[in-house]
Coordinates of C-alpha atoms in Angstrom, one line a residue:
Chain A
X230 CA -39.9 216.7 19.9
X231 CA -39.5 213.0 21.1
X232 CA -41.2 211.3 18.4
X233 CA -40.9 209.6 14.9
X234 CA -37.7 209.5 13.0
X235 CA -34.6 210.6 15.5
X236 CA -31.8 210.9 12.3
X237 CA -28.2 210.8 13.9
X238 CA -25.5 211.9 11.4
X239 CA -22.2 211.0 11.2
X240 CA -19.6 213.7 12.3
X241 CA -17.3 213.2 9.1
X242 CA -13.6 214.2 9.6
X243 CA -11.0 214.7 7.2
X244 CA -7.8 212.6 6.7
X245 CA -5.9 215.1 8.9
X246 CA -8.1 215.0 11.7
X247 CA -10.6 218.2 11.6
X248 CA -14.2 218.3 11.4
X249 CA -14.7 217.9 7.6
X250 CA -17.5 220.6 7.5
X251 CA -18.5 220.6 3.9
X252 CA -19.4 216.9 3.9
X253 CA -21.4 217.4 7.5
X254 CA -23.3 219.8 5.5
X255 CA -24.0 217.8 2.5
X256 CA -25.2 215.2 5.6
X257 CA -27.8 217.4 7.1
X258 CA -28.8 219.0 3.8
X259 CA -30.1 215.3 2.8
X260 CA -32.2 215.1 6.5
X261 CA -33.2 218.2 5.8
X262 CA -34.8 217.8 2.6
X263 CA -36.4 214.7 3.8
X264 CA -37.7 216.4 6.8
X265 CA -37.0 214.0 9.4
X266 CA -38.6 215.1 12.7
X267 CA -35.7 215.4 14.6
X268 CA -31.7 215.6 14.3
X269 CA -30.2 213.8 16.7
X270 CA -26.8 215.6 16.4
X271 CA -23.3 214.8 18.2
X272 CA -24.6 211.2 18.9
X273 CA -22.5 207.7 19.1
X274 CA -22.8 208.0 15.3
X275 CA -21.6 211.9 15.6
X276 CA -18.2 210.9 17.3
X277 CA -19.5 213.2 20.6
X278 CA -17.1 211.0 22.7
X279 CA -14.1 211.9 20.3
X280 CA -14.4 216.2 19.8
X281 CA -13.0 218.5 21.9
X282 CA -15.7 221.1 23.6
X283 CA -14.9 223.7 20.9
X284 CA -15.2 220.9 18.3
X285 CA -18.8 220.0 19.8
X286 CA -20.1 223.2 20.5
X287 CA -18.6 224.7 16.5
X288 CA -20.5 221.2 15.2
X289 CA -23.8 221.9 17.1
X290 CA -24.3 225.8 15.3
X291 CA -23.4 224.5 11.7
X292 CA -26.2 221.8 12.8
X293 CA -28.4 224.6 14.0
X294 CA -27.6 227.0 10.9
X295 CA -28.9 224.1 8.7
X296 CA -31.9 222.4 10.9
X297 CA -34.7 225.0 9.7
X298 CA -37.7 224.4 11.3
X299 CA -36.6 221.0 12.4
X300 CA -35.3 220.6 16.1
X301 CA -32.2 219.2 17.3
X302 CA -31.1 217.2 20.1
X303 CA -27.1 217.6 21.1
X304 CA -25.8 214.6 23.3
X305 CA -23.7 216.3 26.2
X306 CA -22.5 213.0 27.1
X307 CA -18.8 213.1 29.2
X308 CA -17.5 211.7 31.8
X309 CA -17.1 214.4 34.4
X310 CA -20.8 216.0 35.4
X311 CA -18.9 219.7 35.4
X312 CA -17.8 218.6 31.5
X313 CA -21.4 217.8 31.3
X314 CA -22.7 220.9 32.9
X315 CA -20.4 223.0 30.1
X316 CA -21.3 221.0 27.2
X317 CA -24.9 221.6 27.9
X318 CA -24.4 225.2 28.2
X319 CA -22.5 225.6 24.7
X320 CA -25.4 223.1 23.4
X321 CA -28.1 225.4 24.7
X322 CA -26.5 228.5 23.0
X323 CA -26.0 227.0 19.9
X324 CA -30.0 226.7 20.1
X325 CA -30.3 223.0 21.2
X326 CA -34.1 222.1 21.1
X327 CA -33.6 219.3 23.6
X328 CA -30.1 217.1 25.6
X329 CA -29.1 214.0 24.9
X330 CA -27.6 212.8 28.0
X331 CA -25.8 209.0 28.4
X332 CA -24.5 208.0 31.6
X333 CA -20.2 207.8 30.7
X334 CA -18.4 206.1 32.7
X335 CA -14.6 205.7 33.7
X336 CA -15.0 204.3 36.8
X337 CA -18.2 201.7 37.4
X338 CA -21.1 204.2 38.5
X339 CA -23.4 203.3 40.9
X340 CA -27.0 203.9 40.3
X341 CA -27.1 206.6 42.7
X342 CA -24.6 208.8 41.0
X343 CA -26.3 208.3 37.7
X344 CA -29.6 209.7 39.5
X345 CA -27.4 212.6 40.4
X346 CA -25.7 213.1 37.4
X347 CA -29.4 213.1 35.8
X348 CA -30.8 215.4 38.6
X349 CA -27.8 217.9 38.6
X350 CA -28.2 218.4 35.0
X351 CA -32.3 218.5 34.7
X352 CA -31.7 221.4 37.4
X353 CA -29.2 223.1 35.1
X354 CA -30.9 223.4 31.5
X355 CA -34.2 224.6 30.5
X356 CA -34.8 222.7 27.6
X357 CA -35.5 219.0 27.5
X358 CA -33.9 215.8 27.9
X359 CA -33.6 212.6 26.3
X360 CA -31.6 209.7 28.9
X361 CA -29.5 207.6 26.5
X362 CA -29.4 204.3 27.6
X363 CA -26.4 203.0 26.3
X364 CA -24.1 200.3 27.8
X365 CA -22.7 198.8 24.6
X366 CA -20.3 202.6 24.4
X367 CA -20.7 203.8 28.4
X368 CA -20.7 200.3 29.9
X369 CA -23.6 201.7 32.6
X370 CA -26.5 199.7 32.7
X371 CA -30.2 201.0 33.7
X372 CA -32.3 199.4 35.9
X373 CA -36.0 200.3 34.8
X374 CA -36.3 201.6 38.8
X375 CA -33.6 203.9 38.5
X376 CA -35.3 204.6 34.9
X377 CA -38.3 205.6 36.7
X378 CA -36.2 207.7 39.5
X379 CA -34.7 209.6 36.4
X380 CA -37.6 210.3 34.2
X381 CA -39.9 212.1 37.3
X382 CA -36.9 214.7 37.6
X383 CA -38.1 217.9 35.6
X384 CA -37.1 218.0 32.4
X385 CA -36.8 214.4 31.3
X386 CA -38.7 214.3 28.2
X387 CA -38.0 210.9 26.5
X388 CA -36.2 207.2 27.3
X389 CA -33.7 206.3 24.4
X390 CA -33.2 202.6 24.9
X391 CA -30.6 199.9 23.6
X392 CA -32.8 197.7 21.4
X393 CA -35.7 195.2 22.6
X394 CA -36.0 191.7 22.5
X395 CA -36.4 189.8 19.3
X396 CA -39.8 188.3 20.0
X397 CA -42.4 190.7 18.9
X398 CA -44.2 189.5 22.4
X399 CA -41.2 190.0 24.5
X400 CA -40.6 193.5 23.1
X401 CA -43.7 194.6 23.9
X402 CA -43.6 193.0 27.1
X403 CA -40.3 195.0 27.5
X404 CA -41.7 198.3 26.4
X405 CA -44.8 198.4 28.7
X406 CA -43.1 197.4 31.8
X407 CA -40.7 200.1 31.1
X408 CA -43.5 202.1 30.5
X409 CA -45.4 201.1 33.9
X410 CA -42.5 203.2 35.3
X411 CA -42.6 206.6 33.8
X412 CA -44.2 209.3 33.3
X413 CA -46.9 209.3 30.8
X414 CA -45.3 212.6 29.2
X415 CA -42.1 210.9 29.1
X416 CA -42.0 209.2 25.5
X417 CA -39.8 205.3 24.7
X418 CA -37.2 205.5 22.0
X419 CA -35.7 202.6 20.3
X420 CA -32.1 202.2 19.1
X421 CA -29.8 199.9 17.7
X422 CA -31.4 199.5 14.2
X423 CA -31.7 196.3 13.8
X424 CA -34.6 196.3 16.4
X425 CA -36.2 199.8 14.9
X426 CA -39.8 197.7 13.4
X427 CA -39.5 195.4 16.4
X428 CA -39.6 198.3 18.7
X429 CA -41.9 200.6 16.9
X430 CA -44.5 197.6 16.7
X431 CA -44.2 196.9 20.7
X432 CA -44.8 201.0 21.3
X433 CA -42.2 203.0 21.2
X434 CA -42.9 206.5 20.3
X435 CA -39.5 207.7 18.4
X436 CA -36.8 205.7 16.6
X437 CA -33.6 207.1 17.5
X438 CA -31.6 206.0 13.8
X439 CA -28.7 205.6 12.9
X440 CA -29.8 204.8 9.1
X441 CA -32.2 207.6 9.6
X442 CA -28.6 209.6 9.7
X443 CA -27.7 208.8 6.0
X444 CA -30.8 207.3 4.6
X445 CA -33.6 209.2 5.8
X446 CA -36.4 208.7 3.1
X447 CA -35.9 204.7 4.1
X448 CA -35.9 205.2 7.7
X449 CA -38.6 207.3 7.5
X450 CA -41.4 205.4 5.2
X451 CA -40.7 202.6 8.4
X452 CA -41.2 205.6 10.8
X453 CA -44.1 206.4 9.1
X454 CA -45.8 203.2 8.6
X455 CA -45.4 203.1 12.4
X456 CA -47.4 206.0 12.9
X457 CA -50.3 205.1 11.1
X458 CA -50.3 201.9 13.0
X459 CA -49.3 199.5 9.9
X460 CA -47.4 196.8 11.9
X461 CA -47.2 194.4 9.2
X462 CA -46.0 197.0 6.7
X463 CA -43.2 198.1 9.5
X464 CA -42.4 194.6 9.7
X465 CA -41.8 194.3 5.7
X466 CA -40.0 197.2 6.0
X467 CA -37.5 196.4 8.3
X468 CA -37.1 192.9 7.6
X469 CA -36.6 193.9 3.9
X470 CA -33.3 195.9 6.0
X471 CA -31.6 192.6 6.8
X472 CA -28.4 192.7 5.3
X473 CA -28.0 196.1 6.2
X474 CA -28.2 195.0 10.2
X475 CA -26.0 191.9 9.2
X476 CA -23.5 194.1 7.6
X477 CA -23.5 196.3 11.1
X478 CA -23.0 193.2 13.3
X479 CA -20.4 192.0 11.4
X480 CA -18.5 195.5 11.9
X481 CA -19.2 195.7 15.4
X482 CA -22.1 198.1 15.0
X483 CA -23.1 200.8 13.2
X484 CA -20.7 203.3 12.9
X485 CA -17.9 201.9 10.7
X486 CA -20.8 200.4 8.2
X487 CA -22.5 204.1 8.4
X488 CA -18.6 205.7 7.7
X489 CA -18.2 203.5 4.6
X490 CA -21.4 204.0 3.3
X491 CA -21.1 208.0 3.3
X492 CA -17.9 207.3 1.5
X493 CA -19.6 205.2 -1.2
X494 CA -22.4 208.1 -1.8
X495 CA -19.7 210.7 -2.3
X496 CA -20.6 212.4 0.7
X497 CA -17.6 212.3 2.7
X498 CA -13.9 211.2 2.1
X499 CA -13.1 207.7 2.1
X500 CA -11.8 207.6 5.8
X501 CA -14.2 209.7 8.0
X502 CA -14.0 208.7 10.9
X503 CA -11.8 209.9 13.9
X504 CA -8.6 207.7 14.9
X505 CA -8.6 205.9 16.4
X506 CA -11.0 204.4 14.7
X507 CA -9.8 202.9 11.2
X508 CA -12.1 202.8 8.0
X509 CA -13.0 199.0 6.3
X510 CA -11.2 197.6 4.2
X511 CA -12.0 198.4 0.4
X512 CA -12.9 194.8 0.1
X513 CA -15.6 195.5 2.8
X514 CA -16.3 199.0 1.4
X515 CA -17.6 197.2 -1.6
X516 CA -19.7 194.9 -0.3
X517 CA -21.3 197.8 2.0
X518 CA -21.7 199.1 -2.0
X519 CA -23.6 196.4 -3.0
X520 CA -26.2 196.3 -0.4
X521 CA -26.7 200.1 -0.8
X522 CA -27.6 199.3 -4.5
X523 CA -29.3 196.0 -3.9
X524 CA -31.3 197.7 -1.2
X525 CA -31.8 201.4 -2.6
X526 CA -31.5 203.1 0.5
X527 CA -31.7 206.5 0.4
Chain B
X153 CA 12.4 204.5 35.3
X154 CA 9.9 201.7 34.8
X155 CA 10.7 199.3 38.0
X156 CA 10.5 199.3 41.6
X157 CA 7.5 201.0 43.3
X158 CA 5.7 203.1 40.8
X159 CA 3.1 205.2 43.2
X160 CA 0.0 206.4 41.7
X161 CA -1.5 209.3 44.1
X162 CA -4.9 210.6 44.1
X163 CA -5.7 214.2 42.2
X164 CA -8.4 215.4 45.0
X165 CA -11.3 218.4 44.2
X166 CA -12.9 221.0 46.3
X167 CA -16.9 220.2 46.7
X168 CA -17.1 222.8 44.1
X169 CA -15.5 220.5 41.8
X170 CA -12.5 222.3 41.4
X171 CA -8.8 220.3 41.6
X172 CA -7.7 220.7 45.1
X173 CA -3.8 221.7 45.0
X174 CA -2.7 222.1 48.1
X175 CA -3.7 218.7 49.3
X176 CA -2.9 217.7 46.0
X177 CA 0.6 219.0 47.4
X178 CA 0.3 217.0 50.9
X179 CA -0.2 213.9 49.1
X180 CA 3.0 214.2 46.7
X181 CA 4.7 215.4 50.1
X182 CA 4.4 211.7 51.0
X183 CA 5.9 210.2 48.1
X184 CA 8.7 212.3 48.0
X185 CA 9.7 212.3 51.7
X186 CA 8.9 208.7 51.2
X187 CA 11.7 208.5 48.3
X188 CA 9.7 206.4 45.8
X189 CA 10.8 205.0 42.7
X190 CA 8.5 207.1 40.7
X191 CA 5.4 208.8 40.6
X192 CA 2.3 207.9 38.4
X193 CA 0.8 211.2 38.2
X194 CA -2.9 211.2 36.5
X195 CA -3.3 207.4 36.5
X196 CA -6.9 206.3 37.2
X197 CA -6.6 206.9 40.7
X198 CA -5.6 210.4 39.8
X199 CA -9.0 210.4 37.9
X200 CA -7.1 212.1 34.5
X201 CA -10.4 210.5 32.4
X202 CA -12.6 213.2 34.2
X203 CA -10.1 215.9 33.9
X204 CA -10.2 219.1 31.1
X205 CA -6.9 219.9 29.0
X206 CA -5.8 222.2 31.4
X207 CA -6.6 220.5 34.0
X208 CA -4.3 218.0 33.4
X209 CA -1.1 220.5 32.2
X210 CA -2.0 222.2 35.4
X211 CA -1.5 218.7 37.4
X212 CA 1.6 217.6 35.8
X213 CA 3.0 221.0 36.5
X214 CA 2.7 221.3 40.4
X215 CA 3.5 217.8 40.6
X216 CA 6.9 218.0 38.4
X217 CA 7.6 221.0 41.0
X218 CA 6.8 218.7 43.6
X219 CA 8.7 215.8 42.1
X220 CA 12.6 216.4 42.8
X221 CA 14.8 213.9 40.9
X222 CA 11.6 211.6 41.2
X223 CA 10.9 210.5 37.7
X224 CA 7.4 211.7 37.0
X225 CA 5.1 209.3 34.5
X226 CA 2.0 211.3 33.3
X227 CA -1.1 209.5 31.7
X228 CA -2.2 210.7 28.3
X229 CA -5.2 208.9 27.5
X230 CA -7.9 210.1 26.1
X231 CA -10.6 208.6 23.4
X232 CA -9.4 210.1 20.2
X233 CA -5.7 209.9 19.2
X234 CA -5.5 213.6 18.2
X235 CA -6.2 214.6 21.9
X236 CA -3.9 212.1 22.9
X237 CA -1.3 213.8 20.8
X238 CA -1.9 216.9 23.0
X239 CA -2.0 215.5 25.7
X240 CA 1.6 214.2 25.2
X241 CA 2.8 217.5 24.2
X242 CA 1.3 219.1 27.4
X243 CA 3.1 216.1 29.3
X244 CA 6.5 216.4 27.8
X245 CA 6.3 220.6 28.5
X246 CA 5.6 219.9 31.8
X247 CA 8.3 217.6 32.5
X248 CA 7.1 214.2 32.6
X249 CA 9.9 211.7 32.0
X250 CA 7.5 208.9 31.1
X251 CA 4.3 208.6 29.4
X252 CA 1.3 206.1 30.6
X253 CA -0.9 205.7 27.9
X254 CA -4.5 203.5 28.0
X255 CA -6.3 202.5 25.2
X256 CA -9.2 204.2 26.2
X257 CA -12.2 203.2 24.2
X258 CA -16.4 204.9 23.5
X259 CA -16.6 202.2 20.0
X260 CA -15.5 199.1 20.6
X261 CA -11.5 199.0 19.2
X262 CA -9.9 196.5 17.1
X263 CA -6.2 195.2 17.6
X264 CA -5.1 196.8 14.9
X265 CA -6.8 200.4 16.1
X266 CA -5.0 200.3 19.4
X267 CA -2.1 199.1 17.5
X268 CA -1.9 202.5 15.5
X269 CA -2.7 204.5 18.3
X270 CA 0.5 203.3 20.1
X271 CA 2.5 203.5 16.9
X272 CA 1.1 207.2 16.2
X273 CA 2.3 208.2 20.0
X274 CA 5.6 206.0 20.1
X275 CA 6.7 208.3 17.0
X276 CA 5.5 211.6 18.2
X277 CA 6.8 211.5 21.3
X278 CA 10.8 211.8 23.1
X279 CA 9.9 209.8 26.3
X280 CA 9.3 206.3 27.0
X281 CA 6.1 205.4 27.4
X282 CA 4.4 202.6 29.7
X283 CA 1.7 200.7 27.8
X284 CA -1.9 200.8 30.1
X285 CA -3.7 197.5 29.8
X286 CA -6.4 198.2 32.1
X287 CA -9.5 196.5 30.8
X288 CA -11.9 197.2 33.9
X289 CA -12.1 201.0 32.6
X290 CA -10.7 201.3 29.0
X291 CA -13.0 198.0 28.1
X292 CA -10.4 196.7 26.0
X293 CA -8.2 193.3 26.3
X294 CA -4.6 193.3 24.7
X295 CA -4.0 189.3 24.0
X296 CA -0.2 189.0 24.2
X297 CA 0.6 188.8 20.8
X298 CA -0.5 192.8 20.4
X299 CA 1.2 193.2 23.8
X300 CA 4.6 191.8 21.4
X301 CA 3.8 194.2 18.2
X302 CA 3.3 197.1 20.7
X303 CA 6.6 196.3 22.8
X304 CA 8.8 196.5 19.8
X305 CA 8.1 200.1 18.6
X306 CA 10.4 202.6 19.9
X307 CA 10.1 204.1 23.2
X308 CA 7.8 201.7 24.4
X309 CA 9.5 200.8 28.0
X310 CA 7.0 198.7 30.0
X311 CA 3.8 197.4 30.3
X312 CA 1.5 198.0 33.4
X313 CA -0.8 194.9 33.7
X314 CA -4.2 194.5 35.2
X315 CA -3.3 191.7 37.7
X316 CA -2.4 188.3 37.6
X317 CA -3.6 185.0 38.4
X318 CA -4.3 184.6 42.2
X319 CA -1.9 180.8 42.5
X320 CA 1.3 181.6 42.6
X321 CA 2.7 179.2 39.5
X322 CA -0.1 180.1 37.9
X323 CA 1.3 183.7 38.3
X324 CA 4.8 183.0 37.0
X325 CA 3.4 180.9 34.1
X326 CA 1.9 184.3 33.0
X327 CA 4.6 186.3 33.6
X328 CA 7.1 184.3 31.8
X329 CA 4.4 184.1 28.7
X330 CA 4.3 187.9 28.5
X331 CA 7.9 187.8 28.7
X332 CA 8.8 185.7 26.0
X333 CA 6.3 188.1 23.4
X334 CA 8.4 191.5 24.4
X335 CA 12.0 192.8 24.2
X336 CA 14.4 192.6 27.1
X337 CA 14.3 196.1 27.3
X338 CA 10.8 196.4 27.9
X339 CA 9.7 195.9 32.0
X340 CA 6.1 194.1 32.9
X341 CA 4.4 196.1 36.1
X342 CA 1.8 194.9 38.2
X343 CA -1.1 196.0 39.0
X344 CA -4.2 195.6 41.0
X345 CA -2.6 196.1 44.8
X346 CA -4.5 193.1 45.8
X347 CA -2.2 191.0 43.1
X348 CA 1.1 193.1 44.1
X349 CA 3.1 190.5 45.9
X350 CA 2.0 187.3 43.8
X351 CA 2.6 189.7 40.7
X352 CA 6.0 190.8 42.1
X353 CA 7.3 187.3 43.3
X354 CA 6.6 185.9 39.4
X355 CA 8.8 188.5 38.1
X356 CA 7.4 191.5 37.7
X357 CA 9.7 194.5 37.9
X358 CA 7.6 197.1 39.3
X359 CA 4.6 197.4 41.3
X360 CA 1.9 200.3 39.5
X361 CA 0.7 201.3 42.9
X362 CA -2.4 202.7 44.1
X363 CA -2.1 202.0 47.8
X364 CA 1.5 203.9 47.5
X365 CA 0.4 206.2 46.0
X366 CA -1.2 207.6 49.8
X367 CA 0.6 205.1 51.5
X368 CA 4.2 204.9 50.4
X369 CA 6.1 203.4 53.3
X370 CA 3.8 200.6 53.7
X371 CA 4.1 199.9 49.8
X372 CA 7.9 200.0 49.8
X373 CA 8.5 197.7 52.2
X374 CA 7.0 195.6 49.6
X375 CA 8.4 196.5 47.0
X376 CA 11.9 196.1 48.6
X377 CA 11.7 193.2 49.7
X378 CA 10.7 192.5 46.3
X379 CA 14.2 193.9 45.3
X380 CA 16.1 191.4 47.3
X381 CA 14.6 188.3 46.7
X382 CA 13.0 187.8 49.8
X383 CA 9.4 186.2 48.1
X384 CA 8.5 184.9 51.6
X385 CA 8.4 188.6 53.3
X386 CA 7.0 189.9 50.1
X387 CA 3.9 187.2 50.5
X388 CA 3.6 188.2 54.3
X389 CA 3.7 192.0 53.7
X390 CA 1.1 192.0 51.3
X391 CA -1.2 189.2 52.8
X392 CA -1.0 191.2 56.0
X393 CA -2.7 193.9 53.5
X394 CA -6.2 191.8 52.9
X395 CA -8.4 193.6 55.2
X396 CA -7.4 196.6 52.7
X397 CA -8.0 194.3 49.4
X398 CA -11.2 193.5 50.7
X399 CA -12.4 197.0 50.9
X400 CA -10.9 197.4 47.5
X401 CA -13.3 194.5 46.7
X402 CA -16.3 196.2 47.9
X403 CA -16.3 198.9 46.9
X404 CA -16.0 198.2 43.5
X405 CA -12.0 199.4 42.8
X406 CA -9.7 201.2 44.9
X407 CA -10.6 204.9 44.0
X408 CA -13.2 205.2 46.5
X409 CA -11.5 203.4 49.4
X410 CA -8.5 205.8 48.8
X411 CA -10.4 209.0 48.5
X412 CA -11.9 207.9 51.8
X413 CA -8.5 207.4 53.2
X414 CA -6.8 210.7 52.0
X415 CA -9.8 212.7 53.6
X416 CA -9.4 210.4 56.8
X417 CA -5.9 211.1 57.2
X418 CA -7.0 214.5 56.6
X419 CA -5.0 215.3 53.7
X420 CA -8.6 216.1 51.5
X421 CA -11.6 217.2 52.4
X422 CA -14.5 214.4 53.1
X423 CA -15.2 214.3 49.4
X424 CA -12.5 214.6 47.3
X425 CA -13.4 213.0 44.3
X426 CA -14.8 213.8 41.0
X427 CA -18.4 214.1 40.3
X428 CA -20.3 211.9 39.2
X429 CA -18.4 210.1 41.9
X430 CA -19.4 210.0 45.4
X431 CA -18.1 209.7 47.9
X432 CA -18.6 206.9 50.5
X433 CA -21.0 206.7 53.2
X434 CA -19.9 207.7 57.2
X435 CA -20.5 204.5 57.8
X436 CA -18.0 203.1 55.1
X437 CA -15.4 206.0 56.4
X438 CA -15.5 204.5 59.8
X439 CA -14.7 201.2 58.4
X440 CA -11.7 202.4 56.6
X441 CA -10.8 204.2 59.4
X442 CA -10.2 201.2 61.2
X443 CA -8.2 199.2 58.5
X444 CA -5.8 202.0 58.1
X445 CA -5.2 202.1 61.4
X446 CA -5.2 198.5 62.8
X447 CA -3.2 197.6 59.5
X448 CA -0.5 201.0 60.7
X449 CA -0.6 202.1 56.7
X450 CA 1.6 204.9 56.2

């Protein structure tokens, strides 16, 4: 299930603070319809860190009810392993088809208790799991040894990294030493957006999106240019992208850019996401507007 | 409440992960016989980021029995502000005559994010509360101007800081610049142990206190002489304490070196903390061994 277009919804909340259901439906219904390989539900972009376990596990069945034939990945991420251990359980009953699992931290983690965080859990579940490699949110930062450590435990299906560097020869440089490390079965995801084409084109199997989440027919005509092995069309593709990726690091990522723009298509209320967090200004909101127009992501 | 020594004790687990009471108990034993100023239940060092809901009443509840006419502070952080706003509630119920509250973080906060959160909590709740600014877990930095907007909402009664400059004017110089931004009213703690005595000779008016929170006699001696004016005995006292700083050091924080300590002293089992936490090697024990009882901490 680790491969192609990854589409991590929003979890959209309402002005008082619950789980706005109807518009998280209206969310999937579009991935859905634009068959996506994979959900890639309760993500960074799905608010996991901010939900209570009733919250997640109540978010991962309406996700389920919805998916069809298409599987879904639930991230488990917390930052006690029994928390984690629980979590995975209510994922795995509300039919998750595979674990996303990022290494939280309060205190700084040493590698060694990350390996057996990752071990305790692969011993624990029966479905698959994808190591989200994360330090911009969990402030852990992989070694590609301790990758390797991780992804021979049973289980581990698939390596969701943070981005790759922005030299088309350094990525792929990036990609196949990480590769050197791991399993053969164990696929390479890229992340953060902005390096999706980049990532793709050095040989990464899955792009784990955050667009993918809201605009899934544009996310996936780069996915699928990728498949067929059409570098310079992924590379249009993306590029073509640009103000979308400037608008998220102007915002400090992703999610507040992602927030506004479900907003803007009607999807969700105006302020969506959970407080803390704070929605842009309307100012901002409209020039998130215009590059949804200019750009006709969908 | 907010002055003094301020002693932050360890919440210890079973190997199965459960919370430990009865040396829970022991340790608060040693706070109260020891007549500190107040205790800091669920700081960090009591490990409330890894803790459930219950959990945490559950804590605040045996250690409010525990407490005597010891004001009890109780940390309520958590990512999003609706749990927060449990949290407090849970606090309050249980007795806590102060509120710690962090600004803990998953996507990276603005000023005026944390700034809501503390306005949200300062309104809902009927204690004081003690602002957290504990970048090295939360991953946010308060400049001092948000320090000021946060100090004047109600019921905001101090400010527990991360450390302070290691030269002693240096150390004043920053104390007397926080001072000038917040009310009167509103006390500056240090923390950090390893900054206590600098902290506490520039001003400060408590001392957040991890090493008393397992070893209160040795931190009040500190602290008192802190009360009378004696900087000189405060700057031996603590620099006699370095050998204990320097384990802080490496071991990347004091949690570890503490949780070694308590199991030492025989007040927890050998590995009393949390998982994913570890804890340290024999060898590391033996080391700790020594400091605690070449240094006579008590």
């Amino acid at each position: 299930m680790f491969k192609g277009l990854s589409a991590f919804p929003l979890t959209p909340f309402t002005p008082d603070g619950d789980i706005d259901e109807a518009a998280f439906l209206r969310i999937l219904e579009r991935l859905v319809s634009a068959e996506v390989d994979s959900l890639g539900v309760l993500g960074s972009t799905g608010s996991y860190a901010y939900l209570t376990r009733e919250q997640r596990k109540r978010v991962a069945t309406l996700a389920k009810a919805q998916a069809g034939a298409i599987p879904m990945m639930v991230s488990v991420g917390a930052i006690s392993t029994r928390q984690v251990l629980d979590l995975a359980d209510d994922a795995q009953h509300a039919g998750a088809d595979g674990l996303l699992l990022p290494a939280m931290s309060y205190q700084t983690l040493t590698e060694d208790e990350v390996y057996e965080l990752f071990d305790t859990v692969s011993r624990h579940v029966s479905v698959p799991v994808c190591v989200y490699d994360n330090p911009g949110t969990t402030h852990f930062t992989f070694s590609d040894e301790l990758h390797g450590r991780i992804a021979a435990l049973p289980r581990i299906g698939s390596i969701k990294i943070p981005g790759v560097p922005a030299d088309p020869a350094a990525a792929s440089a990036r990609v196949q030493q990480l590769r050197k490390k791991i399993p053969a079965s164990v696929t390479i995801g890229v992340s953060g957006d902005a390096f999706a084409g980049l990532g793709l084109n050095a040989g990464c199997d899955v792009w784990y999106s955050v667009c993918g989440g809201l605009f899934p027919h544009t996310a996936k005509a780069i996915a699928e240019a990728a498949a067929r092995g059409d570098n310079a069309q992924v590379t249009v593709l993306t590029e073509r992208l640009a103000p979308l990726w400037a608008l998220f690091r102007r915002h400090g990522g992703s999610i507040r850019v992602m927030a506004a723009a479900a907003g803007i298509l009607g999807l969700t209320g105006p302020a969506c996401l959970p407080r803390p967090l704070k929605p842009l200004s309307a100012a901002y909101c409209a020039e998130i507007a215009t590059v949804v127009e200019a750009l006709g992501l969908r």
